[in-house]
Coordinates of C-alpha atoms in Angstrom, one line a residue:
X1 CA -5.1 -29.6 28.6
X2 CA -4.1 -32.9 30.2
X3 CA -1.2 -31.5 32.1
X4 CA -3.3 -29.2 34.2
X5 CA -5.5 -31.9 35.8
X6 CA -2.3 -34.0 36.4
X7 CA -0.8 -31.2 38.6
X8 CA -4.2 -30.6 40.3
X9 CA -4.5 -34.3 41.1
X10 CA -0.9 -34.4 42.6
X11 CA -1.7 -31.6 45.1
X12 CA -5.1 -33.1 46.0
X13 CA -3.6 -36.5 46.5
X14 CA -1.0 -35.2 48.9
X15 CA -3.6 -33.2 50.8
X16 CA -5.9 -36.3 51.0
X17 CA -3.0 -38.5 52.3
X18 CA -2.2 -36.0 55.0
X19 CA -5.8 -35.0 56.1
X20 CA -8.0 -37.8 54.9
X21 CA -10.2 -35.5 52.9
X22 CA -11.5 -36.9 49.7
X23 CA -9.5 -36.0 46.6
X24 CA -12.6 -34.9 44.7
X25 CA -13.5 -32.4 47.4
X26 CA -10.1 -30.8 47.2
X27 CA -9.7 -30.4 43.5
X28 CA -12.7 -28.1 42.9
X29 CA -11.6 -25.7 45.7
X30 CA -8.1 -25.6 44.3
X31 CA -9.3 -24.9 40.8
X32 CA -11.7 -22.2 41.9
X33 CA -8.9 -20.3 43.8
X34 CA -6.6 -20.6 40.8
X35 CA -9.3 -19.6 38.3
X36 CA -10.1 -16.6 40.4
X37 CA -6.7 -15.0 40.5
X38 CA -5.8 -16.0 37.0
X39 CA -8.9 -14.4 35.5
X40 CA -8.8 -11.3 37.7
X41 CA -5.0 -10.6 37.5
X42 CA -4.0 -12.0 34.2
X43 CA -0.3 -12.4 33.3
X44 CA 1.0 -10.1 36.1
X45 CA -0.8 -12.1 38.8
X46 CA 0.4 -15.4 37.3
X47 CA 4.1 -14.3 37.3
X48 CA 4.0 -12.8 40.8
X49 CA 2.2 -15.8 42.3
X50 CA 4.6 -18.2 40.5
X51 CA 7.6 -16.4 42.1
X52 CA 6.2 -16.7 45.6
X53 CA 5.0 -20.2 45.1
X54 CA 8.4 -21.3 43.9
X55 CA 10.0 -20.1 47.1
X56 CA 7.5 -22.1 49.2
X57 CA 7.9 -25.2 47.0
X58 CA 11.7 -25.2 47.1
X59 CA 11.7 -24.6 50.8
X60 CA 9.4 -27.6 51.4
X61 CA 11.7 -29.8 49.3
X62 CA 14.8 -28.7 51.1
X63 CA 13.2 -29.4 54.6
X64 CA 12.0 -32.8 53.5
X65 CA 15.5 -33.6 52.2
X66 CA 17.3 -32.5 55.3
X67 CA 15.0 -34.2 57.8
X68 CA 14.8 -37.4 55.8
X69 CA 18.5 -37.7 55.5
X70 CA 19.0 -37.1 59.2
X71 CA 16.5 -39.8 60.1
X72 CA 18.2 -42.4 57.8
X73 CA 21.6 -41.7 59.2
X74 CA 23.0 -39.3 56.7
X75 CA 23.6 -39.3 52.9
X76 CA 26.3 -41.9 53.1
X77 CA 23.7 -44.5 54.3
X78 CA 21.1 -43.3 51.8
X79 CA 23.6 -43.7 48.9
X80 CA 24.7 -47.2 50.1
X81 CA 21.1 -48.4 50.2
X82 CA 20.3 -47.1 46.7
X83 CA 23.5 -48.5 45.3
X84 CA 22.8 -51.9 46.8
X85 CA 19.3 -51.8 45.3
X86 CA 20.6 -50.9 41.8
X87 CA 19.0 -47.5 41.8
X88 CA 22.2 -45.6 40.7
X89 CA 22.9 -46.2 37.1
X90 CA 24.7 -43.1 35.7
X91 CA 26.4 -44.5 32.6
X92 CA 24.2 -47.2 31.0
X93 CA 25.6 -46.7 27.5
X94 CA 23.3 -49.3 25.9
X95 CA 22.5 -47.8 22.4
X96 CA 19.1 -49.7 22.2
X97 CA 16.5 -46.9 21.7
X98 CA 13.8 -49.2 23.2
X99 CA 15.5 -49.3 26.6
X100 CA 13.6 -47.0 28.9
X101 CA 16.5 -45.7 31.0
X102 CA 19.9 -45.3 29.4
X103 CA 22.4 -42.4 29.2
X104 CA 21.3 -41.8 25.6
X105 CA 17.6 -41.8 26.1
X106 CA 18.0 -39.4 29.0
X107 CA 20.4 -37.1 27.3
X108 CA 18.7 -37.0 23.9
X109 CA 15.1 -37.4 25.0
X110 CA 15.2 -34.7 27.7
X111 CA 17.2 -32.3 25.5
X112 CA 14.6 -32.3 22.7
X113 CA 11.7 -32.3 25.2
X114 CA 13.0 -29.1 26.8
X115 CA 14.1 -27.6 23.6
X116 CA 10.6 -27.9 22.2
X117 CA 9.1 -26.5 25.4
X118 CA 11.5 -23.6 25.7
X119 CA 11.5 -22.7 22.0
X120 CA 7.8 -22.9 21.1
X121 CA 5.9 -23.7 24.3
X122 CA 3.1 -21.2 24.8
X123 CA 3.8 -20.5 28.4
X124 CA 7.5 -19.7 27.6
X125 CA 6.6 -17.6 24.5
X126 CA 4.2 -15.5 26.6
X127 CA 7.0 -14.7 29.0
X128 CA 9.5 -13.9 26.3
X129 CA 7.0 -11.4 24.8
X130 CA 6.3 -9.8 28.2
X131 CA 9.9 -8.6 28.7
X132 CA 11.3 -5.5 27.1
X133 CA 14.0 -6.9 24.8
X134 CA 15.7 -10.1 23.5
X135 CA 18.6 -9.8 25.9
X136 CA 16.3 -9.9 28.9
X137 CA 14.5 -12.9 27.3
X138 CA 17.8 -14.8 27.0
X139 CA 18.5 -14.0 30.7
X140 CA 15.2 -15.5 31.7
X141 CA 16.0 -18.7 29.9
X142 CA 19.3 -18.9 31.8
X143 CA 17.6 -18.3 35.1
X144 CA 15.0 -20.9 34.2
X145 CA 17.8 -23.4 33.4
X146 CA 19.5 -22.9 36.7
X147 CA 16.3 -23.0 38.7
X148 CA 15.2 -26.2 36.9
X149 CA 18.5 -27.9 37.5
X150 CA 18.2 -27.1 41.2
X151 CA 14.6 -28.4 41.4
X152 CA 15.5 -31.6 39.5
X153 CA 18.4 -32.3 41.9
X154 CA 16.2 -31.8 44.9
X155 CA 13.6 -34.1 43.3
X156 CA 16.2 -36.8 42.7
X157 CA 17.5 -36.4 46.2
X158 CA 14.0 -36.9 47.7
X159 CA 13.5 -39.9 45.4
X160 CA 16.7 -41.5 46.8
X161 CA 15.4 -40.8 50.3
X162 CA 12.1 -42.5 49.5
X163 CA 13.8 -45.7 48.2
X164 CA 16.2 -45.8 51.1
X165 CA 13.4 -45.4 53.6
X166 CA 11.1 -48.1 52.2
X167 CA 13.7 -50.5 50.7
X168 CA 12.8 -53.2 53.2
X169 CA 9.1 -52.8 53.1
X170 CA 6.9 -51.7 50.2
X171 CA 4.2 -49.4 51.7
X172 CA 1.8 -50.2 48.8
X173 CA 2.1 -54.0 49.5
X174 CA 1.8 -53.3 53.2
X175 CA -1.4 -51.3 52.5
X176 CA -0.1 -48.1 54.0
X177 CA -0.5 -46.4 50.6
X178 CA -2.9 -47.4 47.8
X179 CA -0.6 -46.3 45.0
X180 CA 3.0 -45.2 44.4
X181 CA 2.0 -41.6 44.0
X182 CA 1.2 -41.4 47.7
X183 CA 4.7 -42.4 48.9
X184 CA 6.1 -38.9 49.3
X185 CA 3.2 -37.6 51.5
X186 CA 3.5 -40.9 53.6
X187 CA 7.3 -40.3 53.9
X188 CA 6.7 -36.8 55.1
X189 CA 4.2 -38.0 57.7
X190 CA 6.7 -40.7 58.9
X191 CA 9.7 -38.3 59.0
X192 CA 8.1 -35.1 60.3
X193 CA 4.5 -35.8 61.3
X194 CA 5.5 -35.0 64.9
X195 CA 6.9 -31.6 64.1
X196 CA 4.2 -28.8 64.4
X197 CA 3.6 -27.0 61.2
X198 CA 6.0 -29.1 59.0
X199 CA 3.3 -31.1 57.3
X200 CA 1.5 -27.9 56.6
X201 CA 4.6 -26.5 54.9
X202 CA 4.8 -29.7 52.8
X203 CA 1.2 -29.4 51.7
X204 CA 1.8 -25.7 51.0
X205 CA 4.8 -26.6 48.8
X206 CA 2.8 -29.2 46.8
X207 CA -0.1 -26.8 46.3
X208 CA 2.3 -24.0 45.3
X209 CA 3.7 -26.2 42.6
X210 CA 0.2 -27.2 41.5
X211 CA -1.2 -23.6 41.5
X212 CA 1.9 -22.3 39.7
X213 CA 1.6 -24.9 36.9
X214 CA -2.2 -24.5 36.7
X215 CA -2.2 -20.7 36.5
X216 CA 0.5 -20.8 33.8
X217 CA -1.4 -23.4 31.9
X218 CA -4.8 -21.7 32.1
X219 CA -3.3 -18.3 31.1
X220 CA -1.4 -19.8 28.1
X221 CA -4.3 -22.0 26.9
X222 CA -6.9 -19.3 27.1
X223 CA -4.6 -16.9 25.2
X224 CA -4.1 -19.5 22.4
X225 CA -7.8 -20.3 22.2
X226 CA -9.0 -16.7 22.1
X227 CA -6.3 -15.2 19.8
X228 CA -5.7 -18.1 17.4
X229 CA -8.9 -20.2 17.3
X230 CA -11.8 -18.2 18.4
X231 CA -10.9 -14.7 17.3
X232 CA -13.0 -14.9 14.1
X233 CA -16.2 -16.2 15.8
X234 CA -16.2 -14.1 19.0
X235 CA -18.3 -10.9 19.2
X236 CA -16.2 -7.8 18.6
X237 CA -18.5 -5.8 20.8
X238 CA -17.0 -7.5 23.8
X239 CA -13.4 -6.8 24.7
X240 CA -10.7 -9.5 24.3
X241 CA -9.9 -9.3 28.0
X242 CA -13.5 -10.2 28.9
X243 CA -13.4 -13.2 26.5
X244 CA -10.1 -14.3 28.0
X245 CA -11.7 -14.4 31.5
X246 CA -14.6 -16.4 30.2
X247 CA -12.4 -18.9 28.4
X248 CA -10.1 -19.3 31.4
X249 CA -13.0 -20.1 33.6
X250 CA -14.4 -22.6 31.2
X251 CA -11.1 -24.3 30.7
X252 CA -10.5 -24.5 34.4
X253 CA -13.8 -26.3 35.1
X254 CA -13.1 -28.7 32.2
X255 CA -9.8 -29.5 33.9
X256 CA -11.6 -30.3 37.1
X257 CA -13.7 -32.9 35.2
X258 CA -10.5 -34.3 33.7
X259 CA -9.1 -35.1 37.1
X260 CA -11.4 -38.1 37.1
X261 CA -9.7 -39.3 33.9
X262 CA -6.2 -38.7 35.3
X263 CA -7.0 -40.7 38.4
X264 CA -7.6 -43.8 36.3
X265 CA -4.6 -43.5 34.0
X266 CA -1.8 -45.0 36.2
X267 CA 1.2 -43.5 37.9
X268 CA 1.3 -39.8 37.6
X269 CA 4.9 -39.4 36.3
X270 CA 4.2 -41.8 33.5
X271 CA 1.0 -40.0 32.6
X272 CA 2.9 -36.7 32.4
X273 CA 5.6 -38.1 30.2
X274 CA 3.1 -39.8 27.9
X275 CA 1.4 -36.4 27.6
X276 CA 4.7 -34.7 26.7
X277 CA 5.5 -37.4 24.1
X278 CA 2.1 -37.0 22.4
X279 CA 2.5 -33.2 22.3
X280 CA 5.9 -33.2 20.7
X281 CA 5.4 -36.0 18.2

């Protein structure tokens, strides 16, 4: 439940940084759009929109990466700045489990996090059950693994660009951004604000990621609530599909309210990881 408002807030924050529109005006509109096509189209709508939104999201990330590297003088310069700042630590072999970033915490922690997600996560299980056979389900896992690897590499590359761009002047301390979560939209404005349409592509990419995650979450959560928790108390005179639409809408509006909670919980990435840890413990 907490993951959905996190991704909504990310998109609204980026839109607010670019346009100046208040975050809390953006989030209800985003949720209403997502609730509409999720309740009306169900699983088929979620899968097709996810596919299209992934294309937009990855395209935006690639454009940001290319333009950012060009502005900073190429990847050699970006790498040198990050290395000088101590941002590149590939093989910190410290066995201390209380250290936040080591080779072992990354390898073991991420492995079990994705193992749990891919094996028993409701959104994954729904997709496994929607394909015709086990062989196809296994293929979808491999496709997901490849796509995830590419997305993570693009995210890391953009993170290196952010550090290299602002290594000499922290935008938060300089009051150009109110929190670290606003650095990427600020970077896009600095790098490509003069290019017609590019900022719109970036915002579309962020919203694509948010809508994709939200629609998947709403569809999965409503399915669990109706089939596992509410099946014995809901009226049998009304079809399951109708109840799914009602529960999806209710959950969506609850998530809008939870955006206010997420806003006051600190840096978004940390909130997301805390949420994952709580779920899998």
